[in-house]
């Protein structure tokens, strides 16, 4: 409670202060998200042909530090982003499924990050940052969850989990500038790049936080004709389109980079790049966004590595090492504490953060974080990672599977029967963690979401019956 009061007092103090020269020493913060981008969809992870698609993302990796083992906290968009924004396991506050699901624990449940949690925008705004959210939201439709009501001075984007890349292709693209519905004439990924550049230029003189969650390369698969032309040699139509979408996102990231460079802000801007969950390669029925997770097994929606291990890097020339590949596991919950440390402010977060500040491991050679467990719980599935070991219980599986990721990152050899004591110990630790979490407050699945059912705009959801 005391912490909360101090936070509120500090918030109002900082809000009243104009940006001054002392503030200018604070780094700018930019967190860029890709949507459903697979592990193998960036050039710097070693797929040679992808280098021409992502030159700007690869430039960030080369001039920064990148993680071979970076994790999302959920294999789908909404809960994954809730963890990133709060620095806490989303299961702590019941955000286990995507918002919009019709099943709720009770009539009062509103799908979104509750006000008792402080998101990164609110935290940085309280520290004197000007904040913008440009891109996809997917954090709940209620007014109280609108980015403008949750720590962001500027919002340009859409509230839902997906939208058309062209206003002309959809009756309801749902694009907003702050709270006003607008019609956009440009291809959406280009519009997000343009708005990001404009925000940076407008705020070059004050410390800023730009949250830039692209919806690329999430469906619908729609690319610009001229970008498609660049990949005419790719025969598979979906793959060709996804590469063109990825290329467009990379171009917008390049514009952000070049703008920072022109304004001499690059040196003191911390840039994080991350994908909210793994890719969804084309499946037997022809579904998926044609992304690739190789050499990882599994895809978006599963807790196998392909669903949660994602491209993840940090770039800050003034402070962190360059061309630096790090192999220890890191996770989206580490972004909040790392950003907070980067501001140089000695602030006690309102709620205990679940991640760690990664800066010491990016600045001091060979220093590694202390061993820790990472946990996932996503409806039917759960997983725990303890150093090299991962125990994962998949949907429909009778028993959890055990993998040693140090020599089996592709999860080909289930060794649960060979090492029963390790499997038991991990299961015990997972159960202890899980029982300290909240149950999902809403869901698309009757079994998890609760007895109370709301009518949604989604016809498929309305047909599902409560348990
Ligand atoms: Ca996603």
CSV table of C-alpha atoms and ligand atoms in Angstrom, one decimal:
chain,number,residue,atom,x,y,z
A,1,UNK,CA,0.0,0.0,0.0
A,2,UNK,CA,2.8,2.4,1.0
A,3,UNK,CA,4.5,1.7,-2.3
A,4,UNK,CA,1.3,2.5,-4.1
A,5,UNK,CA,1.0,5.9,-2.3
A,6,UNK,CA,4.7,6.7,-3.1
A,7,UNK,CA,4.1,5.8,-6.7
A,8,UNK,CA,1.1,8.0,-7.0
A,9,UNK,CA,2.9,11.0,-5.3
A,10,UNK,CA,5.9,10.5,-7.6
A,11,UNK,CA,3.6,10.2,-10.6
A,12,UNK,CA,1.9,13.5,-10.0
A,13,UNK,CA,5.2,15.2,-9.2
A,14,UNK,CA,6.8,14.0,-12.4
A,15,UNK,CA,3.7,14.7,-14.5
A,16,UNK,CA,3.9,18.3,-13.3
A,17,UNK,CA,7.6,18.8,-14.3
A,18,UNK,CA,8.6,19.7,-17.8
A,19,UNK,CA,11.4,17.7,-19.4
A,20,UNK,CA,14.6,19.3,-18.3
A,21,UNK,CA,18.3,18.8,-19.2
A,22,UNK,CA,18.7,16.2,-16.5
A,23,UNK,CA,15.9,14.2,-18.1
A,24,UNK,CA,17.7,14.3,-21.4
A,25,UNK,CA,20.4,12.0,-20.0
A,26,UNK,CA,17.7,9.3,-19.7
A,27,UNK,CA,17.7,7.0,-22.6
A,28,UNK,CA,14.7,6.9,-25.0
A,29,UNK,CA,13.0,3.5,-25.0
A,30,UNK,CA,11.6,1.8,-28.0
A,31,UNK,CA,10.0,-1.7,-27.7
A,32,UNK,CA,9.2,-3.1,-31.1
A,33,UNK,CA,7.0,-6.2,-31.5
A,34,UNK,CA,6.5,-8.4,-34.4
A,35,UNK,CA,3.3,-10.6,-34.4
A,36,UNK,CA,3.6,-14.3,-35.0
A,37,UNK,CA,7.1,-14.0,-36.4
A,38,UNK,CA,8.9,-17.3,-36.3
A,39,UNK,CA,12.4,-18.1,-34.9
A,40,UNK,CA,13.7,-18.6,-38.4
A,41,UNK,CA,12.1,-15.5,-39.9
A,42,UNK,CA,15.0,-13.1,-39.1
A,43,UNK,CA,18.3,-13.2,-41.0
A,44,UNK,CA,20.5,-13.1,-37.9
A,45,UNK,CA,19.3,-16.5,-36.7
A,46,UNK,CA,21.2,-18.0,-39.6
A,47,UNK,CA,18.7,-18.7,-42.4
A,48,UNK,CA,20.8,-17.3,-45.3
A,49,UNK,CA,17.9,-16.4,-47.6
A,50,UNK,CA,16.1,-14.4,-45.0
A,51,UNK,CA,19.0,-11.8,-44.8
A,52,UNK,CA,17.5,-9.9,-47.8
A,53,UNK,CA,14.1,-9.8,-46.0
A,54,UNK,CA,15.2,-8.4,-42.7
A,55,UNK,CA,18.4,-6.2,-43.2
A,56,UNK,CA,17.3,-3.7,-40.6
A,57,UNK,CA,16.4,-6.2,-37.9
A,58,UNK,CA,19.7,-7.9,-38.6
A,59,UNK,CA,21.5,-4.5,-38.3
A,60,UNK,CA,20.0,-4.1,-34.8
A,61,UNK,CA,21.2,-7.6,-33.9
A,62,UNK,CA,24.7,-6.9,-35.3
A,63,UNK,CA,25.0,-3.6,-33.4
A,64,UNK,CA,23.4,-4.9,-30.3
A,65,UNK,CA,23.0,-8.1,-28.2
A,66,UNK,CA,20.7,-10.9,-29.2
A,67,UNK,CA,19.3,-13.9,-27.4
A,68,UNK,CA,19.3,-17.3,-28.9
A,69,UNK,CA,16.9,-18.4,-26.2
A,70,UNK,CA,14.4,-15.7,-25.7
A,71,UNK,CA,10.9,-16.6,-24.6
A,72,UNK,CA,7.4,-15.3,-24.8
A,73,UNK,CA,5.3,-16.1,-21.8
A,74,UNK,CA,2.3,-17.4,-23.9
A,75,UNK,CA,2.0,-18.9,-27.3
A,76,UNK,CA,-0.7,-16.5,-28.4
A,77,UNK,CA,-0.9,-12.7,-28.7
A,78,UNK,CA,-3.0,-11.2,-25.8
A,79,UNK,CA,-1.5,-13.0,-22.8
A,80,UNK,CA,2.0,-12.8,-24.2
A,81,UNK,CA,1.7,-9.0,-24.5
A,82,UNK,CA,0.1,-8.6,-21.0
A,83,UNK,CA,3.3,-10.2,-19.5
A,84,UNK,CA,5.6,-8.0,-21.5
A,85,UNK,CA,3.6,-4.8,-20.5
A,86,UNK,CA,3.5,-5.7,-16.8
A,87,UNK,CA,6.8,-7.5,-16.3
A,88,UNK,CA,4.8,-10.2,-14.5
A,89,UNK,CA,3.3,-13.6,-15.3
A,90,UNK,CA,0.0,-12.8,-16.8
A,91,UNK,CA,-1.4,-15.8,-14.9
A,92,UNK,CA,-1.0,-13.7,-11.7
A,93,UNK,CA,-4.0,-11.6,-12.8
A,94,UNK,CA,-6.1,-14.1,-14.7
A,95,UNK,CA,-5.0,-13.0,-18.2
A,96,UNK,CA,-4.4,-16.5,-19.5
A,97,UNK,CA,-6.4,-16.4,-22.7
A,98,UNK,CA,-7.0,-13.9,-25.5
A,99,UNK,CA,-9.5,-11.1,-24.6
A,100,UNK,CA,-12.9,-11.5,-26.2
A,101,UNK,CA,-13.6,-15.1,-25.1
A,102,UNK,CA,-17.3,-15.5,-24.0
A,103,UNK,CA,-16.7,-17.5,-20.8
A,104,UNK,CA,-16.1,-15.5,-17.6
A,105,UNK,CA,-15.8,-16.3,-14.0
A,106,UNK,CA,-18.5,-13.8,-13.2
A,107,UNK,CA,-20.5,-10.9,-14.6
A,108,UNK,CA,-18.0,-8.4,-13.3
A,109,UNK,CA,-15.0,-9.7,-15.2
A,110,UNK,CA,-13.6,-7.4,-17.8
A,111,UNK,CA,-11.0,-9.0,-20.0
A,112,UNK,CA,-7.8,-6.8,-19.8
A,113,UNK,CA,-4.9,-5.9,-17.5
A,114,UNK,CA,-6.6,-4.9,-14.2
A,115,UNK,CA,-5.8,-1.4,-12.8
A,116,UNK,CA,-4.0,-3.1,-9.9
A,117,UNK,CA,-1.2,-3.8,-12.3
A,118,UNK,CA,1.1,-1.1,-13.5
A,119,UNK,CA,2.1,-1.3,-17.2
A,120,UNK,CA,5.3,0.0,-18.8
A,121,UNK,CA,3.6,3.0,-20.2
A,122,UNK,CA,2.2,4.1,-16.8
A,123,UNK,CA,5.6,3.4,-15.2
A,124,UNK,CA,7.6,5.4,-17.7
A,125,UNK,CA,5.0,8.3,-17.9
A,126,UNK,CA,5.4,8.6,-14.1
A,127,UNK,CA,9.1,9.0,-14.7
A,128,UNK,CA,8.6,11.9,-17.0
A,129,UNK,CA,8.6,10.1,-20.4
A,130,UNK,CA,6.3,11.0,-23.2
A,131,UNK,CA,4.7,7.8,-24.3
A,132,UNK,CA,3.2,6.4,-27.5
A,133,UNK,CA,1.5,3.1,-28.5
A,134,UNK,CA,1.6,2.7,-32.2
A,135,UNK,CA,0.2,-0.6,-33.6
A,136,UNK,CA,-2.0,-3.4,-32.4
A,137,UNK,CA,-3.5,-3.4,-28.9
A,138,UNK,CA,-5.3,-6.7,-28.1
A,139,UNK,CA,-5.5,-5.8,-24.4
A,140,UNK,CA,-9.2,-5.6,-24.0
A,141,UNK,CA,-12.1,-3.6,-25.5
A,142,UNK,CA,-13.4,-1.8,-22.4
A,143,UNK,CA,-12.8,1.9,-22.3
A,144,UNK,CA,-10.7,1.6,-19.1
A,145,UNK,CA,-8.1,-0.5,-21.0
A,146,UNK,CA,-7.7,1.9,-23.9
A,147,UNK,CA,-4.0,2.9,-24.3
A,148,UNK,CA,-4.8,6.5,-23.7
A,149,UNK,CA,-6.3,5.5,-20.3
A,150,UNK,CA,-3.4,3.2,-19.5
A,151,UNK,CA,-0.2,5.4,-19.6
A,152,UNK,CA,0.1,6.3,-23.2
A,153,UNK,CA,-0.1,10.0,-24.4
A,154,UNK,CA,-0.5,9.0,-28.0
A,155,UNK,CA,-2.3,6.0,-29.6
A,156,UNK,CA,-2.4,5.2,-33.3
A,157,UNK,CA,-3.6,1.6,-33.9
A,158,UNK,CA,-6.4,-0.8,-33.5
A,159,UNK,CA,-7.9,-2.5,-30.5
A,160,UNK,CA,-8.6,-6.0,-31.9
A,161,UNK,CA,-6.3,-9.0,-32.3
A,162,UNK,CA,-6.1,-8.6,-36.1
A,163,UNK,CA,-7.2,-6.2,-38.9
A,164,UNK,CA,-6.9,-5.7,-42.6
A,165,UNK,CA,-3.7,-4.1,-43.9
A,166,UNK,CA,-5.7,-2.0,-46.3
A,167,UNK,CA,-8.7,0.1,-45.2
A,168,UNK,CA,-10.2,-0.6,-48.6
A,169,UNK,CA,-10.2,-4.3,-48.0
A,170,UNK,CA,-12.3,-4.1,-44.9
A,171,UNK,CA,-15.5,-2.3,-43.9
A,172,UNK,CA,-14.1,-2.0,-40.3
A,173,UNK,CA,-10.4,-1.6,-40.1
A,174,UNK,CA,-11.0,-0.1,-36.7
A,175,UNK,CA,-8.0,2.2,-36.9
A,176,UNK,CA,-7.9,5.0,-34.2
A,177,UNK,CA,-5.8,8.0,-33.6
A,178,UNK,CA,-6.2,8.4,-29.9
A,179,UNK,CA,-9.9,7.6,-29.5
A,180,UNK,CA,-11.1,8.8,-32.9
A,181,UNK,CA,-11.8,6.4,-35.6
A,182,UNK,CA,-9.9,7.2,-38.8
A,183,UNK,CA,-9.5,6.0,-42.3
A,184,UNK,CA,-5.9,5.3,-43.4
A,185,UNK,CA,-4.8,5.5,-47.0
A,186,UNK,CA,-1.5,3.7,-46.7
A,187,UNK,CA,-0.6,0.1,-46.2
A,188,UNK,CA,-0.9,-0.4,-42.4
A,189,UNK,CA,2.7,-1.5,-41.7
A,190,UNK,CA,3.9,1.6,-43.6
A,191,UNK,CA,1.4,3.8,-41.7
A,192,UNK,CA,2.8,2.5,-38.3
A,193,UNK,CA,6.4,3.3,-39.5
A,194,UNK,CA,5.3,6.8,-40.6
A,195,UNK,CA,3.6,7.5,-37.2
A,196,UNK,CA,6.5,6.1,-35.3
A,197,UNK,CA,8.9,8.5,-37.1
A,198,UNK,CA,6.6,11.4,-36.6
A,199,UNK,CA,6.3,10.7,-32.8
A,200,UNK,CA,10.1,10.5,-32.5
A,201,UNK,CA,10.6,13.8,-34.4
A,202,UNK,CA,7.9,15.5,-32.3
A,203,UNK,CA,9.6,14.4,-29.0
A,204,UNK,CA,13.3,14.5,-29.9
A,205,UNK,CA,13.9,16.9,-27.0
A,206,UNK,CA,12.3,14.9,-24.2
A,207,UNK,CA,12.8,11.3,-23.1
A,208,UNK,CA,10.2,9.2,-24.9
A,209,UNK,CA,8.9,5.7,-24.8
A,210,UNK,CA,7.6,4.3,-28.1
A,211,UNK,CA,5.8,1.0,-27.9
A,212,UNK,CA,5.5,-0.2,-31.5
A,213,UNK,CA,3.6,-3.5,-31.8
A,214,UNK,CA,3.3,-4.3,-35.5
A,215,UNK,CA,0.5,-6.7,-36.5
A,216,UNK,CA,2.8,-8.0,-39.2
A,217,UNK,CA,3.2,-10.9,-39.9
A,218,UNK,CA,-0.1,-11.9,-38.4
A,219,UNK,CA,-3.0,-12.7,-40.8
A,220,UNK,CA,-4.8,-11.6,-42.9
A,221,UNK,CA,-1.9,-12.3,-45.4
A,222,UNK,CA,-1.9,-9.0,-47.4
A,223,UNK,CA,1.2,-7.5,-48.9
A,224,UNK,CA,2.0,-4.5,-51.1
A,225,UNK,CA,2.2,-5.4,-54.8
A,226,UNK,CA,5.7,-3.9,-55.1
A,227,UNK,CA,6.9,-5.9,-52.1
A,228,UNK,CA,5.4,-9.1,-53.5
A,229,UNK,CA,7.3,-8.4,-56.7
A,230,UNK,CA,10.6,-8.6,-54.8
A,231,UNK,CA,9.8,-12.2,-53.9
A,232,UNK,CA,8.3,-13.3,-57.2
A,233,UNK,CA,10.8,-16.3,-57.3
A,234,UNK,CA,9.0,-17.9,-54.2
A,235,UNK,CA,6.4,-20.2,-55.7
A,236,UNK,CA,4.3,-20.8,-52.6
A,237,UNK,CA,1.9,-17.9,-52.5
A,238,UNK,CA,1.4,-17.7,-48.7
A,239,UNK,CA,5.2,-17.8,-48.1
A,240,UNK,CA,5.7,-15.2,-50.7
A,241,UNK,CA,3.1,-12.9,-49.1
A,242,UNK,CA,4.5,-13.4,-45.6
A,243,UNK,CA,8.0,-12.6,-46.7
A,244,UNK,CA,6.7,-9.4,-48.4
A,245,UNK,CA,4.9,-8.5,-45.1
A,246,UNK,CA,8.1,-9.2,-43.1
A,247,UNK,CA,10.1,-7.1,-45.6
A,248,UNK,CA,7.6,-4.2,-45.1
A,249,UNK,CA,7.9,-4.4,-41.3
A,250,UNK,CA,11.7,-4.4,-41.6
A,251,UNK,CA,11.5,-1.3,-43.8
A,252,UNK,CA,9.5,0.6,-41.2
A,253,UNK,CA,12.0,-0.5,-38.5
A,254,UNK,CA,14.8,0.8,-40.8
A,255,UNK,CA,13.0,4.2,-40.9
A,256,UNK,CA,12.8,4.3,-37.2
A,257,UNK,CA,16.5,3.5,-37.0
A,258,UNK,CA,17.5,6.1,-39.6
A,259,UNK,CA,15.4,8.8,-37.9
A,260,UNK,CA,17.1,8.2,-34.6
A,261,UNK,CA,20.4,8.3,-36.4
A,262,UNK,CA,19.6,11.6,-38.1
A,263,UNK,CA,18.5,13.2,-34.9
A,264,UNK,CA,21.6,11.9,-33.1
A,265,UNK,CA,19.4,9.9,-30.7
A,266,UNK,CA,20.5,6.4,-31.7
A,267,UNK,CA,23.4,6.3,-29.2
A,268,UNK,CA,21.2,6.8,-26.2
A,269,UNK,CA,18.1,4.9,-27.2
A,270,UNK,CA,17.4,1.4,-25.9
A,271,UNK,CA,15.6,-0.6,-28.6
A,272,UNK,CA,14.1,-4.0,-27.9
A,273,UNK,CA,12.9,-6.2,-30.7
A,274,UNK,CA,10.8,-9.2,-30.0
A,275,UNK,CA,8.1,-11.5,-31.4
A,276,UNK,CA,5.0,-12.0,-29.3
A,277,UNK,CA,4.8,-15.7,-30.0
A,278,UNK,CA,6.2,-18.2,-32.4
A,279,UNK,CA,5.3,-18.5,-36.1
A,280,UNK,CA,2.5,-20.6,-37.5
A,281,UNK,CA,3.9,-22.5,-40.5
A,282,UNK,CA,1.5,-23.7,-43.2
A,283,UNK,CA,-0.2,-26.8,-41.8
A,284,UNK,CA,-1.8,-29.8,-43.5
A,285,UNK,CA,-5.1,-28.0,-44.0
A,286,UNK,CA,-3.3,-25.0,-45.6
A,287,UNK,CA,-3.8,-22.8,-42.5
A,288,UNK,CA,-1.0,-20.7,-40.9
A,289,UNK,CA,0.8,-17.5,-41.8
A,290,UNK,CA,3.7,-19.4,-43.6
A,291,UNK,CA,6.3,-18.3,-41.0
A,292,UNK,CA,9.1,-20.7,-40.0
A,293,UNK,CA,10.3,-21.8,-36.6
A,294,UNK,CA,13.1,-24.2,-37.7
A,295,UNK,CA,15.0,-25.9,-36.0
A,296,UNK,CA,12.3,-25.7,-33.4
A,297,UNK,CA,9.3,-28.1,-33.0
A,298,UNK,CA,5.8,-26.8,-32.7
A,299,UNK,CA,4.0,-23.6,-33.6
A,300,UNK,CA,2.0,-20.7,-32.3
A,301,UNK,CA,-0.6,-22.1,-29.8
A,302,UNK,CA,1.7,-24.7,-28.3
A,303,UNK,CA,4.2,-24.6,-25.5
A,304,UNK,CA,6.8,-26.5,-27.6
A,305,UNK,CA,9.8,-24.3,-28.4
A,306,UNK,CA,8.3,-23.3,-31.7
A,307,UNK,CA,5.4,-21.6,-30.0
A,308,UNK,CA,7.3,-19.6,-27.4
A,309,UNK,CA,11.0,-19.3,-28.4
A,310,UNK,CA,11.2,-16.1,-30.5
A,311,UNK,CA,13.6,-13.6,-32.1
A,312,UNK,CA,14.6,-11.3,-29.2
A,313,UNK,CA,17.3,-8.6,-29.1
A,314,UNK,CA,18.4,-5.4,-27.4
A,315,UNK,CA,20.3,-2.5,-29.0
A,316,UNK,CA,21.8,0.5,-27.1
A,317,UNK,CA,25.2,1.6,-28.4
A,318,UNK,CA,25.9,3.8,-25.4
A,319,UNK,CA,25.6,0.9,-22.9
A,320,UNK,CA,25.3,-2.6,-24.3
A,321,UNK,CA,27.8,-4.9,-26.1
A,322,UNK,CA,27.6,-5.2,-29.9
A,323,UNK,CA,27.5,-8.3,-32.1
A,324,UNK,CA,27.0,-10.2,-28.9
A,325,UNK,CA,25.1,-13.5,-29.0
A,326,UNK,CA,23.9,-14.7,-25.6
A,327,UNK,CA,22.6,-18.2,-25.0
A,328,UNK,CA,21.2,-18.1,-21.5
A,329,UNK,CA,17.4,-18.2,-21.3
A,330,UNK,CA,15.7,-14.8,-21.1
A,331,UNK,CA,12.0,-13.9,-21.3
A,332,UNK,CA,9.5,-11.2,-22.0
A,333,UNK,CA,9.0,-10.6,-18.3
A,334,UNK,CA,12.7,-9.3,-18.2
A,335,UNK,CA,11.9,-6.4,-20.5
A,336,UNK,CA,10.1,-4.3,-17.8
A,337,UNK,CA,12.9,-4.5,-15.2
A,338,UNK,CA,15.6,-4.0,-17.8
A,339,UNK,CA,13.9,-0.9,-19.1
A,340,UNK,CA,13.3,0.4,-15.6
A,341,UNK,CA,17.0,0.0,-14.8
A,342,UNK,CA,18.0,1.7,-18.0
A,343,UNK,CA,16.1,4.8,-17.0
A,344,UNK,CA,18.6,5.2,-14.1
A,345,UNK,CA,15.8,6.0,-11.7
A,346,UNK,CA,15.8,4.2,-8.4
A,347,UNK,CA,12.2,3.3,-8.4
A,348,UNK,CA,10.5,0.5,-6.5
A,349,UNK,CA,7.9,-1.0,-8.7
A,350,UNK,CA,4.4,-1.1,-7.3
A,351,UNK,CA,4.1,-4.9,-7.8
A,352,UNK,CA,6.9,-7.4,-7.5
A,353,UNK,CA,8.3,-8.0,-11.0
A,354,UNK,CA,8.8,-11.6,-12.1
A,355,UNK,CA,11.7,-10.9,-14.5
A,356,UNK,CA,15.3,-9.8,-14.0
A,357,UNK,CA,17.2,-6.7,-15.2
A,358,UNK,CA,19.3,-8.0,-18.0
A,359,UNK,CA,21.6,-5.0,-18.3
A,360,UNK,CA,24.5,-6.3,-16.2
A,361,UNK,CA,24.7,-9.3,-18.5
A,362,UNK,CA,24.7,-7.2,-21.6
A,363,UNK,CA,27.4,-4.8,-20.4
A,364,UNK,CA,29.8,-7.0,-18.4
A,365,UNK,CA,31.5,-9.7,-20.4
A,366,UNK,CA,30.9,-13.3,-19.5
A,367,UNK,CA,28.6,-12.5,-16.6
A,368,UNK,CA,25.5,-14.7,-16.5
A,369,UNK,CA,22.3,-14.4,-14.5
A,370,UNK,CA,21.8,-16.7,-11.6
A,371,UNK,CA,19.8,-19.9,-12.4
A,372,UNK,CA,16.1,-19.5,-12.3
A,373,UNK,CA,13.0,-21.3,-13.4
A,374,UNK,CA,10.6,-20.0,-16.1
A,375,UNK,CA,7.0,-21.1,-16.1
A,376,UNK,CA,4.1,-21.2,-18.6
A,377,UNK,CA,0.5,-22.1,-18.1
A,378,UNK,CA,-1.8,-21.8,-21.1
A,379,UNK,CA,-5.2,-23.4,-20.5
A,380,UNK,CA,-4.7,-27.1,-21.4
A,381,UNK,CA,-0.9,-26.9,-21.4
A,382,UNK,CA,1.9,-26.1,-19.1
A,383,UNK,CA,5.7,-26.0,-19.0
A,384,UNK,CA,8.7,-25.3,-16.8
A,385,UNK,CA,12.2,-24.6,-17.7
A,386,UNK,CA,15.1,-25.1,-15.2
A,387,UNK,CA,18.4,-24.4,-16.8
A,388,UNK,CA,18.9,-27.1,-19.5
A,389,UNK,CA,15.7,-29.0,-18.6
A,390,UNK,CA,12.2,-28.4,-19.9
A,391,UNK,CA,9.1,-30.4,-18.7
A,392,UNK,CA,6.1,-29.7,-20.9
A,393,UNK,CA,2.5,-31.0,-20.8
A,394,UNK,CA,0.8,-30.6,-24.1
A,395,UNK,CA,-2.9,-30.6,-24.9
A,396,UNK,CA,-4.3,-34.1,-24.9
A,397,UNK,CA,-1.1,-35.7,-23.6
A,398,UNK,CA,-1.4,-38.1,-20.8
A,399,UNK,CA,2.0,-37.3,-19.3
A,400,UNK,CA,4.4,-34.4,-19.5
A,401,UNK,CA,7.4,-34.7,-21.7
A,402,UNK,CA,11.0,-34.0,-20.5
A,403,UNK,CA,13.7,-32.6,-22.8
A,404,UNK,CA,17.3,-31.6,-22.3
A,405,UNK,CA,17.4,-28.5,-24.4
A,406,UNK,CA,21.2,-28.2,-24.3
A,407,UNK,CA,21.5,-31.0,-26.7
A,408,UNK,CA,18.0,-31.3,-28.0
A,409,UNK,CA,16.6,-27.8,-28.8
A,410,UNK,CA,14.3,-29.5,-31.4
A,411,UNK,CA,12.6,-31.5,-28.7
A,412,UNK,CA,13.0,-34.8,-30.5
A,413,UNK,CA,13.9,-37.1,-27.5
A,414,UNK,CA,11.5,-37.3,-24.6
A,415,UNK,CA,13.6,-38.5,-21.7
A,416,UNK,CA,10.9,-38.5,-19.0
A,417,UNK,CA,11.2,-42.2,-18.4
A,418,UNK,CA,15.0,-42.1,-18.4
A,419,UNK,CA,15.1,-39.3,-15.7
A,420,UNK,CA,11.9,-39.8,-13.6
A,421,UNK,CA,13.3,-38.0,-10.6
A,422,UNK,CA,14.0,-34.9,-12.6
A,423,UNK,CA,10.6,-35.0,-14.2
A,424,UNK,CA,8.9,-35.4,-10.8
A,425,UNK,CA,10.9,-32.6,-9.3
A,426,UNK,CA,10.0,-30.2,-12.1
A,427,UNK,CA,6.4,-31.2,-11.9
A,428,UNK,CA,6.4,-30.4,-8.2
A,429,UNK,CA,7.9,-27.0,-8.8
A,430,UNK,CA,5.5,-26.3,-11.5
A,431,UNK,CA,2.5,-27.2,-9.3
A,432,UNK,CA,3.7,-25.0,-6.5
A,433,UNK,CA,4.0,-22.1,-8.9
A,434,UNK,CA,0.7,-22.8,-10.6
A,435,UNK,CA,-1.2,-22.9,-7.4
A,436,UNK,CA,0.1,-19.5,-6.5
A,437,UNK,CA,-1.4,-18.0,-9.7
A,438,UNK,CA,-5.0,-16.9,-10.3
A,439,UNK,CA,-7.3,-19.0,-12.4
A,440,UNK,CA,-8.1,-17.7,-15.9
A,441,UNK,CA,-10.7,-14.9,-15.4
A,442,UNK,CA,-12.1,-15.4,-18.9
A,443,UNK,CA,-11.6,-17.8,-21.8
A,444,UNK,CA,-12.7,-19.0,-25.2
A,445,UNK,CA,-12.9,-22.4,-23.6
A,446,UNK,CA,-15.9,-23.2,-21.4
A,447,UNK,CA,-13.7,-25.5,-19.3
A,448,UNK,CA,-11.4,-22.7,-18.2
A,449,UNK,CA,-13.3,-19.5,-18.4
A,450,UNK,CA,-16.1,-20.0,-15.9
A,451,UNK,CA,-19.9,-20.4,-15.8
A,452,UNK,CA,-20.9,-16.9,-16.9
A,453,UNK,CA,-21.3,-16.5,-20.7
A,454,UNK,CA,-21.5,-13.3,-22.6
A,455,UNK,CA,-22.7,-12.8,-26.1
A,456,UNK,CA,-19.9,-11.7,-28.4
A,457,UNK,CA,-19.6,-10.6,-32.0
A,458,UNK,CA,-17.9,-13.9,-32.8
A,459,UNK,CA,-20.5,-16.4,-34.1
A,460,UNK,CA,-18.3,-19.4,-33.4
A,461,UNK,CA,-17.9,-18.4,-29.8
A,462,UNK,CA,-21.6,-17.9,-29.3
A,463,UNK,CA,-22.2,-21.5,-30.4
A,464,UNK,CA,-20.0,-22.9,-27.7
A,465,UNK,CA,-21.9,-24.0,-24.6
A,466,UNK,CA,-20.9,-23.4,-21.0
A,467,UNK,CA,-19.7,-26.4,-19.1
B,1,LIG,CA1,0.9,-13.1,-32.0
